[in-house]
Short mmCIF file of N, CA and C and ligand atoms in Angstrom, two decimals:
data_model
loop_
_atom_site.label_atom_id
_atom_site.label_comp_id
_atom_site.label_asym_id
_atom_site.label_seq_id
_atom_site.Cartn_x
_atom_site.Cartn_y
_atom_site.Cartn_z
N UNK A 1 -38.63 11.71 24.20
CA UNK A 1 -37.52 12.23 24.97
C UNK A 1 -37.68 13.74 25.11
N UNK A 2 -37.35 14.25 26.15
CA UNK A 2 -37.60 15.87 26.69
C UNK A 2 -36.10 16.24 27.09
N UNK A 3 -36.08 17.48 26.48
CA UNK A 3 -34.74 17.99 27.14
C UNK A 3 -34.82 19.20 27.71
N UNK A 4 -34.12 19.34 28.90
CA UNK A 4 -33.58 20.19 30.03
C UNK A 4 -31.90 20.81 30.09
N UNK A 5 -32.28 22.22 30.13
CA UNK A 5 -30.65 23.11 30.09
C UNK A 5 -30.85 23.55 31.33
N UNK A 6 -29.98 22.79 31.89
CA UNK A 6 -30.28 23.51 33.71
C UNK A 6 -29.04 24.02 33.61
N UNK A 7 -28.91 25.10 34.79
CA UNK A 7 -27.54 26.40 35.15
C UNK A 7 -27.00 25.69 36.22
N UNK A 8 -25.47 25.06 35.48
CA UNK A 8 -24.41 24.62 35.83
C UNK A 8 -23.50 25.21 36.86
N UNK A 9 -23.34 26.63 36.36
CA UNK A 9 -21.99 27.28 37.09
C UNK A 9 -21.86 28.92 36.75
N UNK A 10 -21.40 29.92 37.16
CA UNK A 10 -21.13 30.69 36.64
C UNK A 10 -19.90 30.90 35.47
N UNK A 11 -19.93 31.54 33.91
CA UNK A 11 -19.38 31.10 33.05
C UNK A 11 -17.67 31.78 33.69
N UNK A 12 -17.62 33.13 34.66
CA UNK A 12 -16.46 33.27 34.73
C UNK A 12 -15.59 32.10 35.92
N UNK A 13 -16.58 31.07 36.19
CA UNK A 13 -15.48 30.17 37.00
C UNK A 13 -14.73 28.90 36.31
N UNK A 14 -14.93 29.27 34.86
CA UNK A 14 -14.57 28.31 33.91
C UNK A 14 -12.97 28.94 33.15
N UNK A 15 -12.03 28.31 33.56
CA UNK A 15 -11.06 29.29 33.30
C UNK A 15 -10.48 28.57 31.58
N UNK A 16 -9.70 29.00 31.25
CA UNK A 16 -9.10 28.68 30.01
C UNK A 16 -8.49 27.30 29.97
N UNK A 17 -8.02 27.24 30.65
CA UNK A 17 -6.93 25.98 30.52
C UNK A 17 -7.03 24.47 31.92
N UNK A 18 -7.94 24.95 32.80
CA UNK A 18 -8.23 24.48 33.84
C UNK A 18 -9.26 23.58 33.56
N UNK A 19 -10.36 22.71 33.95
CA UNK A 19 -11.68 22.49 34.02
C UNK A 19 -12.15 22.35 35.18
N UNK A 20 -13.45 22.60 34.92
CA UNK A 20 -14.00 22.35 36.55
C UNK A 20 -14.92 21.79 36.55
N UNK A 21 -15.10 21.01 37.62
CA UNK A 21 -15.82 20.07 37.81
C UNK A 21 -17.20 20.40 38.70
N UNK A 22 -18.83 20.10 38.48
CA UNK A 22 -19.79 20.40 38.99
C UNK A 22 -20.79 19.54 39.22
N UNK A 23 -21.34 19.50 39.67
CA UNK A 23 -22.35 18.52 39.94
C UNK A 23 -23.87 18.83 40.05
N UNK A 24 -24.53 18.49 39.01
CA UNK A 24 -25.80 18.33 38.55
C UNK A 24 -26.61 17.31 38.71
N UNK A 25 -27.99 17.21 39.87
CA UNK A 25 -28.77 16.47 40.50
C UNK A 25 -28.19 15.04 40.37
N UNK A 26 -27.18 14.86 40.71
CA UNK A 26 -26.52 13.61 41.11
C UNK A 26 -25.51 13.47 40.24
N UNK A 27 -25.75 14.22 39.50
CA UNK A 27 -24.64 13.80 38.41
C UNK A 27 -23.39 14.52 38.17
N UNK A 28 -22.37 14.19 38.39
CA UNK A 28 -21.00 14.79 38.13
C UNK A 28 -20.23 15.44 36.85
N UNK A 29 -20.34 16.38 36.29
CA UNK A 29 -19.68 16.66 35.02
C UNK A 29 -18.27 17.44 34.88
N UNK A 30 -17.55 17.25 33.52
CA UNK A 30 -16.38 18.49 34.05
C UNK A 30 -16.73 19.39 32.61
N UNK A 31 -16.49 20.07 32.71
CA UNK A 31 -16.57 21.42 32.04
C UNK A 31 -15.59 22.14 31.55
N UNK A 32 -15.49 22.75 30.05
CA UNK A 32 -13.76 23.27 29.57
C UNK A 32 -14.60 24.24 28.98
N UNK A 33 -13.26 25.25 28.53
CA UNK A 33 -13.22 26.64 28.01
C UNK A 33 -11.96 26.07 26.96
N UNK A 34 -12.63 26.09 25.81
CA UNK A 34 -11.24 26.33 24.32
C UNK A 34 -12.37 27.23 23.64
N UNK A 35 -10.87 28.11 23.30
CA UNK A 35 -11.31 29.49 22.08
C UNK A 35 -12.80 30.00 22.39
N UNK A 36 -13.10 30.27 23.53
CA UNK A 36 -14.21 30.94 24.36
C UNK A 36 -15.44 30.17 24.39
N UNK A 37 -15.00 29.04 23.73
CA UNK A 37 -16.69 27.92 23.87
C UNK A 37 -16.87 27.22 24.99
N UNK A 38 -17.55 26.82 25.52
CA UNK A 38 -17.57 25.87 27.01
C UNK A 38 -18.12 24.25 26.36
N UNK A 39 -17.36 23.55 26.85
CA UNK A 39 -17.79 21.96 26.72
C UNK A 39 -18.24 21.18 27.59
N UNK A 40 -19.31 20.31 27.63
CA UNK A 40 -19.57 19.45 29.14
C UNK A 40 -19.07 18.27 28.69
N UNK A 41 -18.61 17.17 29.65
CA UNK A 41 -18.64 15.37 30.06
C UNK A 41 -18.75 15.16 30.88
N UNK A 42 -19.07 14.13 30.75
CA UNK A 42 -19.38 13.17 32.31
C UNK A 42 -17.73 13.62 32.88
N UNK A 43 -17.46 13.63 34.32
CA UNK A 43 -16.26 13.86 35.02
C UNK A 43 -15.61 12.33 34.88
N UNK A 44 -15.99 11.48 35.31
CA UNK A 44 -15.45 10.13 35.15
C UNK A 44 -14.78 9.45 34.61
N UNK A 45 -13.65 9.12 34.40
CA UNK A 45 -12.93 8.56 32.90
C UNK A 45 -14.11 7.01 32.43
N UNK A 46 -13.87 6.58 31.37
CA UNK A 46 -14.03 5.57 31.53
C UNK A 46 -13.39 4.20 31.70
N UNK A 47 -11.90 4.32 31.78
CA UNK A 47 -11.07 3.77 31.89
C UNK A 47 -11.15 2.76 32.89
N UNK A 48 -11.15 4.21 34.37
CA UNK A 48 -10.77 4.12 35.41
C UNK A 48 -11.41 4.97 36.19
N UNK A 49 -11.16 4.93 37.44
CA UNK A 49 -11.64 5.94 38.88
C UNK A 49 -11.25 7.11 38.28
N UNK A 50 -10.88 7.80 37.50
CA UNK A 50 -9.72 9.27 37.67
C UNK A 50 -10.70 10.30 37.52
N UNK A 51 -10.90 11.55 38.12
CA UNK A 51 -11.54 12.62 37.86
C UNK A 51 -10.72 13.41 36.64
N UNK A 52 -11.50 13.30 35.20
CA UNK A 52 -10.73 14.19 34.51
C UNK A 52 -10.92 15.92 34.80
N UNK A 53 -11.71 16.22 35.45
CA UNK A 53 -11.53 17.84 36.62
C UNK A 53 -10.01 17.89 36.57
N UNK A 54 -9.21 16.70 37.10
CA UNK A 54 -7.80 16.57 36.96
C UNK A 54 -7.16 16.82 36.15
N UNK A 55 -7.36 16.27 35.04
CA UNK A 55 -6.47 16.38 33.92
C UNK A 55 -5.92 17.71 33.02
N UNK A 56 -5.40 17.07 31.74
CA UNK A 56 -4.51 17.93 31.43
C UNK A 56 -5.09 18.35 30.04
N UNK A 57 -5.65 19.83 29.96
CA UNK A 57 -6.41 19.59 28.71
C UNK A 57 -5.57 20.99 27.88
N UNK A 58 -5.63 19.90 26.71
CA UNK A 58 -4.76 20.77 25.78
C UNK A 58 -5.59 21.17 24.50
N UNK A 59 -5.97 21.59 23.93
CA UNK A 59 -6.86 22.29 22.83
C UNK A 59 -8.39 22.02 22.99
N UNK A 60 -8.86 20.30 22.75
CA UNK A 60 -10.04 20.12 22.63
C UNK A 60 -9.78 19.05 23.30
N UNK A 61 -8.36 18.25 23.67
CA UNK A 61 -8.77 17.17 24.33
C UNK A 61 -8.29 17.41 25.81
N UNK A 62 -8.95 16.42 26.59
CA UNK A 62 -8.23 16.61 27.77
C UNK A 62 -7.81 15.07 28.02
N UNK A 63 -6.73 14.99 28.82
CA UNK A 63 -6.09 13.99 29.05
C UNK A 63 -6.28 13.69 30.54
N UNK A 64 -6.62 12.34 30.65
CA UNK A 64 -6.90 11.55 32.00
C UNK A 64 -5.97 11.63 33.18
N UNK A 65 -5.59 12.18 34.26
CA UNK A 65 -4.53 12.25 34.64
C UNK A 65 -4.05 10.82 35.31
N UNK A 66 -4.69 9.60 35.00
CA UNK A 66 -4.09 8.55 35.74
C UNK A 66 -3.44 7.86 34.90
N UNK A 67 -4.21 7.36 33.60
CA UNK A 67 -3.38 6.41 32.32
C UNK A 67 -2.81 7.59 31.13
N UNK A 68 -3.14 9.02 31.52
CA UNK A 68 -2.97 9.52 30.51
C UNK A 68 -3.88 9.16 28.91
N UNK A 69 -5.33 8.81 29.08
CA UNK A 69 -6.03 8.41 27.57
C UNK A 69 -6.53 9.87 27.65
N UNK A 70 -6.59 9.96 26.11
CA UNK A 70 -7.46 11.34 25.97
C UNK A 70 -8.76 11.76 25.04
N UNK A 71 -9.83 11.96 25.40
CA UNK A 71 -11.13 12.30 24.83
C UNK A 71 -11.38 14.19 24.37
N UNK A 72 -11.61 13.65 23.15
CA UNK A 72 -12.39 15.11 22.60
C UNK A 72 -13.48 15.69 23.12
N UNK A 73 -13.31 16.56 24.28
CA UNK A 73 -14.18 17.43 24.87
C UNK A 73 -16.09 17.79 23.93
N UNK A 74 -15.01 17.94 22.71
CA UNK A 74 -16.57 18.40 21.75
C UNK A 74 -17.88 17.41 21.61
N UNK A 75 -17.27 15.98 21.79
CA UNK A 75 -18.25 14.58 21.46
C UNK A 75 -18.11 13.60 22.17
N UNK A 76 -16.92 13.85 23.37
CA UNK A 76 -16.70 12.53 24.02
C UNK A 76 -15.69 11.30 23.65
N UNK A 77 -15.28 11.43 22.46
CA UNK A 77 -14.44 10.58 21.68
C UNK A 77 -13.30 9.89 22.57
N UNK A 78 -12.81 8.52 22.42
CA UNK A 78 -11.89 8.52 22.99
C UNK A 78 -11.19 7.73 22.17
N UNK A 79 -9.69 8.82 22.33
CA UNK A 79 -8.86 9.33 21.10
C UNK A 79 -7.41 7.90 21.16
N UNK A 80 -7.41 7.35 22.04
CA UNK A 80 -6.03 6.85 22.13
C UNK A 80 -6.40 5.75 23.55
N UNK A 81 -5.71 4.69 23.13
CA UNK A 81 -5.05 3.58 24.45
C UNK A 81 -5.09 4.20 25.69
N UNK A 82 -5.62 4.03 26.71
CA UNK A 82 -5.93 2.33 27.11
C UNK A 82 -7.77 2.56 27.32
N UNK A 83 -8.04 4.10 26.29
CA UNK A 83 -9.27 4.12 26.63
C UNK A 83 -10.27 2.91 25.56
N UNK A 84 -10.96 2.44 25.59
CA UNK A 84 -11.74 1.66 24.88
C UNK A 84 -13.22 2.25 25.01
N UNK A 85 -13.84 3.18 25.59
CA UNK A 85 -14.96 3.35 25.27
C UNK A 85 -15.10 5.22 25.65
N UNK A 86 -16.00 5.81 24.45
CA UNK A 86 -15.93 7.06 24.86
C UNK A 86 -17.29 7.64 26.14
N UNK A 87 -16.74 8.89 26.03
CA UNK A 87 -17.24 9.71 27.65
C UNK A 87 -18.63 10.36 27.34
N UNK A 88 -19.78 10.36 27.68
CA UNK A 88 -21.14 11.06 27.44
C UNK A 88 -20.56 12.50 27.46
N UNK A 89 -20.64 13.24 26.38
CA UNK A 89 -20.66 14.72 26.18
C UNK A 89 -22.02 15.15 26.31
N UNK A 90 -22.29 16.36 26.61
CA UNK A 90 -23.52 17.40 26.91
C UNK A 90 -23.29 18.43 25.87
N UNK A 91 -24.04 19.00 25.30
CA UNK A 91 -24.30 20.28 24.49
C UNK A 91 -23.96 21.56 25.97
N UNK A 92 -23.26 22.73 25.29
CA UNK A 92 -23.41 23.13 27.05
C UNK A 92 -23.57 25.22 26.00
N UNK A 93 -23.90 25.74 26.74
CA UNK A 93 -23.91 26.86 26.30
C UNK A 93 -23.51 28.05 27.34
N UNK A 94 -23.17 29.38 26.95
CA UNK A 94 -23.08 30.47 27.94
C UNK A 94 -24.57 31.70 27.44
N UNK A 95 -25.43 31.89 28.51
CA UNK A 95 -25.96 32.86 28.61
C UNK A 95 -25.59 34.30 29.68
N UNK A 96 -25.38 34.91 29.29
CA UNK A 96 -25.39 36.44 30.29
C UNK A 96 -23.77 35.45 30.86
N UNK A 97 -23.60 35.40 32.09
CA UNK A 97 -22.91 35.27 33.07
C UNK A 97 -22.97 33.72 33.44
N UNK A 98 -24.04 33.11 33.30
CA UNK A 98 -24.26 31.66 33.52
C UNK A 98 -24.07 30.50 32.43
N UNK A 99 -23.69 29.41 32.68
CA UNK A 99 -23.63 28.46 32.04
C UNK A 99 -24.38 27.37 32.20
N UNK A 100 -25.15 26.82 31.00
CA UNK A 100 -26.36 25.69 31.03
C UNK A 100 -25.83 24.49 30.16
N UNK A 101 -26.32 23.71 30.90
CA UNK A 101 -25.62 22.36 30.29
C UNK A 101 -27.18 21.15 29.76
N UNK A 102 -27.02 20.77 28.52
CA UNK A 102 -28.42 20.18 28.28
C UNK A 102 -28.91 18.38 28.85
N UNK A 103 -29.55 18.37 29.49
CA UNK A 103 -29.34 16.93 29.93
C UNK A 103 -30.70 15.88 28.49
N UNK A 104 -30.50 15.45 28.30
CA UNK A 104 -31.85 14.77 27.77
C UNK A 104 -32.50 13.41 28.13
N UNK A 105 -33.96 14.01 28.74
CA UNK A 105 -34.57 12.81 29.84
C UNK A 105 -35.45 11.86 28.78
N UNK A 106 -35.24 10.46 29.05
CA UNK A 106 -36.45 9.62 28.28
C UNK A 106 -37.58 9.36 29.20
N UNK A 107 -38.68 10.09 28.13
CA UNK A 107 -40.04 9.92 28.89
C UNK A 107 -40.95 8.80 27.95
FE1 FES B 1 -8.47 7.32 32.74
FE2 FES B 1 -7.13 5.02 32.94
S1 FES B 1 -8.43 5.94 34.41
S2 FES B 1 -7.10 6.42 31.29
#
């Protein structure tokens, strides 16, 4: 397995309390800011259709805005009903001004 930190976003479009959502060679992620760290997941709930870009994120978790389930940003966890399976988290980092998110490819 080989891993790749490709540049996501610029780190000041990542606001505090917001997430944003980006898209990496096909792939959709959302992205958070708690206590100045940046977090990646897949955007997708697994619930359901819902873009958590949407949701409502309060410390480390963010909450789904359709059933309201909520996953720990840091690992993907999913914390509470009606989620049953957790969300692919990314390692994500800030360099200079930019933000890199790690994908890991099986070769
Ligand atoms: Fe996210 Fe149902 S779609 S909790």
């Amino acid at each position: 397995m080989s891993e790749r930190w490709l540049d996501v976003c610029a780190a000041e479009d990542i606001s505090d309390d917001t997430p944003l959502a980006a898209a990496v060679e096909g792939k959709e992620i959302a992205l958070y800011r708690v206590d100045g760290a940046v977090y990646a997941t897949d955007n997708l709930c697994t619930h359901g259709s819902a873009r958590l870009c949407d949701g409502f994120l309060e410390g480390h978790e963010i909450e789904c805005p359709l059933h309201q389930g909520r996953f720990d940003v840091r690992n993907g966890r999913a914390l509470c009903a009606p989620l049953t399976a957790d969300i692919q988290a990314y390692p994500a980092r800030t360099e200079g001004e930019r933000v890199f998110v790690r994908f890991d490819i099986q070769t």
